[in-house]
PDB file of C-alpha atoms and ligand atoms in Angstrom:
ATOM      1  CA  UNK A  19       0.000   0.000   0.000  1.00  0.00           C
ATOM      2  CA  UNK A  20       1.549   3.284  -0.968  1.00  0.00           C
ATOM      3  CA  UNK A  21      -0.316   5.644   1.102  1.00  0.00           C
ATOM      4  CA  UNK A  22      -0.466   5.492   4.525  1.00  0.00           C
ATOM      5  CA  UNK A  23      -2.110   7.598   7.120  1.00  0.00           C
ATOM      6  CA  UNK A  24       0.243   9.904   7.177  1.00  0.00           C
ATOM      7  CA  UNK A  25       0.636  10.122   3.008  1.00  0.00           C
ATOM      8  CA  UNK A  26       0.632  13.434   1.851  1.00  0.00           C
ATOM      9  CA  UNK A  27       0.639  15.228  -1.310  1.00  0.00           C
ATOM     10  CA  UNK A  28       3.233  17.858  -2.027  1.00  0.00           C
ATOM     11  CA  UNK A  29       3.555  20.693  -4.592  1.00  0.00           C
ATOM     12  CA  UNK A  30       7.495  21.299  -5.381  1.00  0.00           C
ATOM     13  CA  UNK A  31       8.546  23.608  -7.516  1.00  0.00           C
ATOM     14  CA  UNK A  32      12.301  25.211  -7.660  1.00  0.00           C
ATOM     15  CA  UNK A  33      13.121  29.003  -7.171  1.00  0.00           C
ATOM     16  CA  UNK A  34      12.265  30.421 -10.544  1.00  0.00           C
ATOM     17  CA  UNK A  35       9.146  28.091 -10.858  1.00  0.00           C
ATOM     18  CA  UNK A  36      10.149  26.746 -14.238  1.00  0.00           C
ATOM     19  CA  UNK A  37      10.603  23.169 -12.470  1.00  0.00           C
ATOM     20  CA  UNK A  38       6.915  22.054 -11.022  1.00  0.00           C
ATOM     21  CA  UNK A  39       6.302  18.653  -9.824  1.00  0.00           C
ATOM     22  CA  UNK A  40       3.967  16.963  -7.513  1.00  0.00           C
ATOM     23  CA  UNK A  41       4.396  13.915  -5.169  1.00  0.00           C
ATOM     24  CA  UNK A  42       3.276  11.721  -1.954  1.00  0.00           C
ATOM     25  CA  UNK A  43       5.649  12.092   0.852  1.00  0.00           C
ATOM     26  CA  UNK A  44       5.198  10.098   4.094  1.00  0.00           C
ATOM     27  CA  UNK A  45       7.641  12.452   6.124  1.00  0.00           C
ATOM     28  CA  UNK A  46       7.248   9.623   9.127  1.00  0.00           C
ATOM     29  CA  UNK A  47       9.396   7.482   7.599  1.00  0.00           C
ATOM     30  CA  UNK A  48      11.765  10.156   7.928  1.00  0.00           C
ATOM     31  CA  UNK A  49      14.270  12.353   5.578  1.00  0.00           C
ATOM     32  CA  UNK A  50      17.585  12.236   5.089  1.00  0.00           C
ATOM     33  CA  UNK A  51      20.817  13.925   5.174  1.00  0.00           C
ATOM     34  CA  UNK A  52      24.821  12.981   4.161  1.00  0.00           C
ATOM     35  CA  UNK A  53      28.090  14.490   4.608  1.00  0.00           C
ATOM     36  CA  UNK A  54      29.638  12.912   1.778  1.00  0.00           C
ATOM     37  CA  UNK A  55      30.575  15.884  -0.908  1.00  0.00           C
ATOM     38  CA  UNK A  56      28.053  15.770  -2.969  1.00  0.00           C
ATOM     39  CA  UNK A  57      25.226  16.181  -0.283  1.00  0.00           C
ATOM     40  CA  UNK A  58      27.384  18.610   1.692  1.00  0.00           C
ATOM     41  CA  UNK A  59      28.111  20.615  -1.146  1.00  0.00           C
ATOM     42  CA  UNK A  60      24.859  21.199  -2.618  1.00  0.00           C
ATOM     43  CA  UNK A  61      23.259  21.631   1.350  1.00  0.00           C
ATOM     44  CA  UNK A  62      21.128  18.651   0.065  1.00  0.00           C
ATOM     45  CA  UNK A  63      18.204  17.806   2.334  1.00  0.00           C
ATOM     46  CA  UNK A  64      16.084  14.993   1.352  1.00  0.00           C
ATOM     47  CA  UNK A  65      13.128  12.637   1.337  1.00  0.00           C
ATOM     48  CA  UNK A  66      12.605   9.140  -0.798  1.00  0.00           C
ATOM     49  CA  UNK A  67       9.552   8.596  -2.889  1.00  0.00           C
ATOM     50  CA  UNK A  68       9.129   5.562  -4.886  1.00  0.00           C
ATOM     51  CA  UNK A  69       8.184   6.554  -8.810  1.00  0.00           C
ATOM     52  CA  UNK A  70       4.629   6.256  -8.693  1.00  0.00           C
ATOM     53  CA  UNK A  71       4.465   8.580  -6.064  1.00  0.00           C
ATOM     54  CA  UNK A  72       6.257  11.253  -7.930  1.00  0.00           C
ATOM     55  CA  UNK A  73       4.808  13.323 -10.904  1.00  0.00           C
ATOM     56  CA  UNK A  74       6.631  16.028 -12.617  1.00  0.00           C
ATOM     57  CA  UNK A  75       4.823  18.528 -13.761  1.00  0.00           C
ATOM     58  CA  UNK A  76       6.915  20.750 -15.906  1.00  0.00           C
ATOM     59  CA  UNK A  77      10.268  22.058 -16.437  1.00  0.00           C
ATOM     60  CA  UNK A  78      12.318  18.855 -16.389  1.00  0.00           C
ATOM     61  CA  UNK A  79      13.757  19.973 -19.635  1.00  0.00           C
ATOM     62  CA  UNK A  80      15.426  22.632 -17.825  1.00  0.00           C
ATOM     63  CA  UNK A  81      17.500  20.464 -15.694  1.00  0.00           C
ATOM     64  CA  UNK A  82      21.263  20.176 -16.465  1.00  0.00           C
ATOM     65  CA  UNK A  83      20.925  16.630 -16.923  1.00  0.00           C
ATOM     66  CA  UNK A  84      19.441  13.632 -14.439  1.00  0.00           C
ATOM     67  CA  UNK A  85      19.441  15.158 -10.767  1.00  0.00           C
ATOM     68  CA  UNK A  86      20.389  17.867 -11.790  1.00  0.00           C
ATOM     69  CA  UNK A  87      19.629  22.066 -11.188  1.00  0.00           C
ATOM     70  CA  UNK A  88      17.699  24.461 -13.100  1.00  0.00           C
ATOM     71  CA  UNK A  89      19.648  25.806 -15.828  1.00  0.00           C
ATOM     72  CA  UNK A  90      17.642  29.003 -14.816  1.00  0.00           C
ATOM     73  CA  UNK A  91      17.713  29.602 -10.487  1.00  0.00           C
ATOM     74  CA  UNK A  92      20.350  26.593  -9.988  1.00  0.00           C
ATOM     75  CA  UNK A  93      18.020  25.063  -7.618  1.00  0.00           C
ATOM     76  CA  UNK A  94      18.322  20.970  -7.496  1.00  0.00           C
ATOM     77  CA  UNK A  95      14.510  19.759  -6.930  1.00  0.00           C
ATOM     78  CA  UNK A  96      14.973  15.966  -7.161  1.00  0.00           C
ATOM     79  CA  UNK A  97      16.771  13.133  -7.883  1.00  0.00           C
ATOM     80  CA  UNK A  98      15.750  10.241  -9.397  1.00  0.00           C
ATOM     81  CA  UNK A  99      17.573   6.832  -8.619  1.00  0.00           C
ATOM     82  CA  UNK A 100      17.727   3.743 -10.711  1.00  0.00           C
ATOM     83  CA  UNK A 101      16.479   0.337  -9.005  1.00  0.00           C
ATOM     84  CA  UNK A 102      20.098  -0.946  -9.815  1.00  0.00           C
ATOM     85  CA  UNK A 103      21.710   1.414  -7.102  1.00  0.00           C
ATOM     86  CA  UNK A 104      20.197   0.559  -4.261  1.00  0.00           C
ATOM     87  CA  UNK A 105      18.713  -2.349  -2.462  1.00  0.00           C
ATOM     88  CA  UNK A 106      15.171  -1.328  -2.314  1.00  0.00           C
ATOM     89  CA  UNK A 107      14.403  -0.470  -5.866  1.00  0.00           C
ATOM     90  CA  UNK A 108      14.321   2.482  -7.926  1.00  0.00           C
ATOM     91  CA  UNK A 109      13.082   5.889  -6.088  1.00  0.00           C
ATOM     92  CA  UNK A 110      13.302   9.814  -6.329  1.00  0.00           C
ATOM     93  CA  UNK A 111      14.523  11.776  -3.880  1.00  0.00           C
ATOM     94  CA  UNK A 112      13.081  14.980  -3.251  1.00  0.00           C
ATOM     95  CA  UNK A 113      14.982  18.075  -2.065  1.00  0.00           C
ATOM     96  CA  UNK A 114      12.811  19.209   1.010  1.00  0.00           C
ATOM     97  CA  UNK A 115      13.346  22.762   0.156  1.00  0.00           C
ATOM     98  CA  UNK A 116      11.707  22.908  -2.807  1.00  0.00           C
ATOM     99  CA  UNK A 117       8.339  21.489  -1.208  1.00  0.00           C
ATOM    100  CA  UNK A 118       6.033  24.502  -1.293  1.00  0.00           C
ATOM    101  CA  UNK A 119       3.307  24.009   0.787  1.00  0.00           C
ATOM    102  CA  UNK A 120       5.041  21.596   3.491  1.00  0.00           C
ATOM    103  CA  UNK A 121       5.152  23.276   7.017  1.00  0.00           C
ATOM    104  CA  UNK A 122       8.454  23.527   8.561  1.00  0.00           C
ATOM    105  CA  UNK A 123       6.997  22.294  11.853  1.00  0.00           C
ATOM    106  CA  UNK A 124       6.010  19.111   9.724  1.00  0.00           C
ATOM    107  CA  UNK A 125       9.838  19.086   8.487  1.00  0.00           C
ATOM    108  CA  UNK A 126      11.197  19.416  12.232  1.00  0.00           C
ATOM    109  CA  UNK A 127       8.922  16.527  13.627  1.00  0.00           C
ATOM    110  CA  UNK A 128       9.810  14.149  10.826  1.00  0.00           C
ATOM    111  CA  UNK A 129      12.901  11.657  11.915  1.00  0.00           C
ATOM    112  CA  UNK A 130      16.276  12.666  10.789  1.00  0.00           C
ATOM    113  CA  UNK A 131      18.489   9.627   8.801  1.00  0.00           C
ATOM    114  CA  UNK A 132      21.922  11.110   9.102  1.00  0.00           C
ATOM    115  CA  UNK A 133      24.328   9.102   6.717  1.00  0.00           C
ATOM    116  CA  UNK A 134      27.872   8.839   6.491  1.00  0.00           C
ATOM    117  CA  UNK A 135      28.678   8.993   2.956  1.00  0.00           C
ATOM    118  CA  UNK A 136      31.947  10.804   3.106  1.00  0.00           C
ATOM    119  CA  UNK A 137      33.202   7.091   4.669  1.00  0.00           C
ATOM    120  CA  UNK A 138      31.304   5.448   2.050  1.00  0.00           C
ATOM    121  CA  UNK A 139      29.362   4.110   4.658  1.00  0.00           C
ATOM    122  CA  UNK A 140      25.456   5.063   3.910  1.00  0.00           C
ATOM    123  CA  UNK A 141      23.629   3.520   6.575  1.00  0.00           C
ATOM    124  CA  UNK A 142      25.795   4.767   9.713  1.00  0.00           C
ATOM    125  CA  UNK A 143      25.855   7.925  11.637  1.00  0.00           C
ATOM    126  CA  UNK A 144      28.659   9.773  11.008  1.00  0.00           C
ATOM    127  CA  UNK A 145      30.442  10.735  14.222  1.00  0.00           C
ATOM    128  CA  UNK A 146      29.966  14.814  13.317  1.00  0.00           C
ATOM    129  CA  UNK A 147      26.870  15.827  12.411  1.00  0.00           C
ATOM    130  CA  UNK A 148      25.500  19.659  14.041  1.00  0.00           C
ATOM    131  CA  UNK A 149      26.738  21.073  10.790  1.00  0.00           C
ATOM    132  CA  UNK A 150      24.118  18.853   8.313  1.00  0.00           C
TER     133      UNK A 150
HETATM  134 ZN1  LIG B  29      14.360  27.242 -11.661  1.00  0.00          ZN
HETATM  135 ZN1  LIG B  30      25.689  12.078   0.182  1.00  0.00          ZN
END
């Protein structure tokens, strides 16, 4: 069953509004963040939909390429992951940010998966983490 209770549906959309999507988020299953580079460089905040519960909307032609920003406000609204990458299929993640009409009270509630990815080591806390 893809929605739960506590499904909801999001609007995202980046800065300039060129990149719209919509999508089901069950923020009690938590979001994540990473220190590894990539995630630490872009300030990357984010929460895992499966496909089907993501539907862009417009604007993904504007993207710099797969996960990408907007060519236009250099925002990054999601990320889409293939099934071959990671154990539990294909999903998108969803920069957190960029949801429009979620409450940052909802945000603060939801559990926080902190992930060590500078140590190549995903699914452990890394041993700093105030600064994510
Ligand atoms: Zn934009
Ligand atoms: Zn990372």
């Amino acid at each position: 069953m893809l929605h739960s209770m506590t499904t909801k549906t999001f609007q995202g959309s980046c800065k300039c509004g060129v990149v719209k999507f919509e999508a089901d988020v069950d923020l009690s299953r938590g979001t994540a963040k990473c220190n590894c580079t990539s995630c630490w460089k872009r300030r990357w905040w984010s929460v895992k939909v499966k496909p089907e519960q993501f539907r862009p909307k417009s604007g993904d032609d504007a993207l710099t390429q797969k996960g990408g920003f907007c060519r236009h406000c250099g925002v990054t609204p999601y990320a889409e992951v293939e099934a071959a990458e990671w154990n539990d299929g294909a999903y998108v993640a969803l920069n957190v940010a960029v949801l429009d009409d979620l409450d940052p009270c909802e945000l603060m509630a939801a559990p926080i998966q902190l992930c060590d990815g500078r140590n190549d080591d995903w699914f452990h806390r890394p041993e700093f983490t105030a600064h994510l």
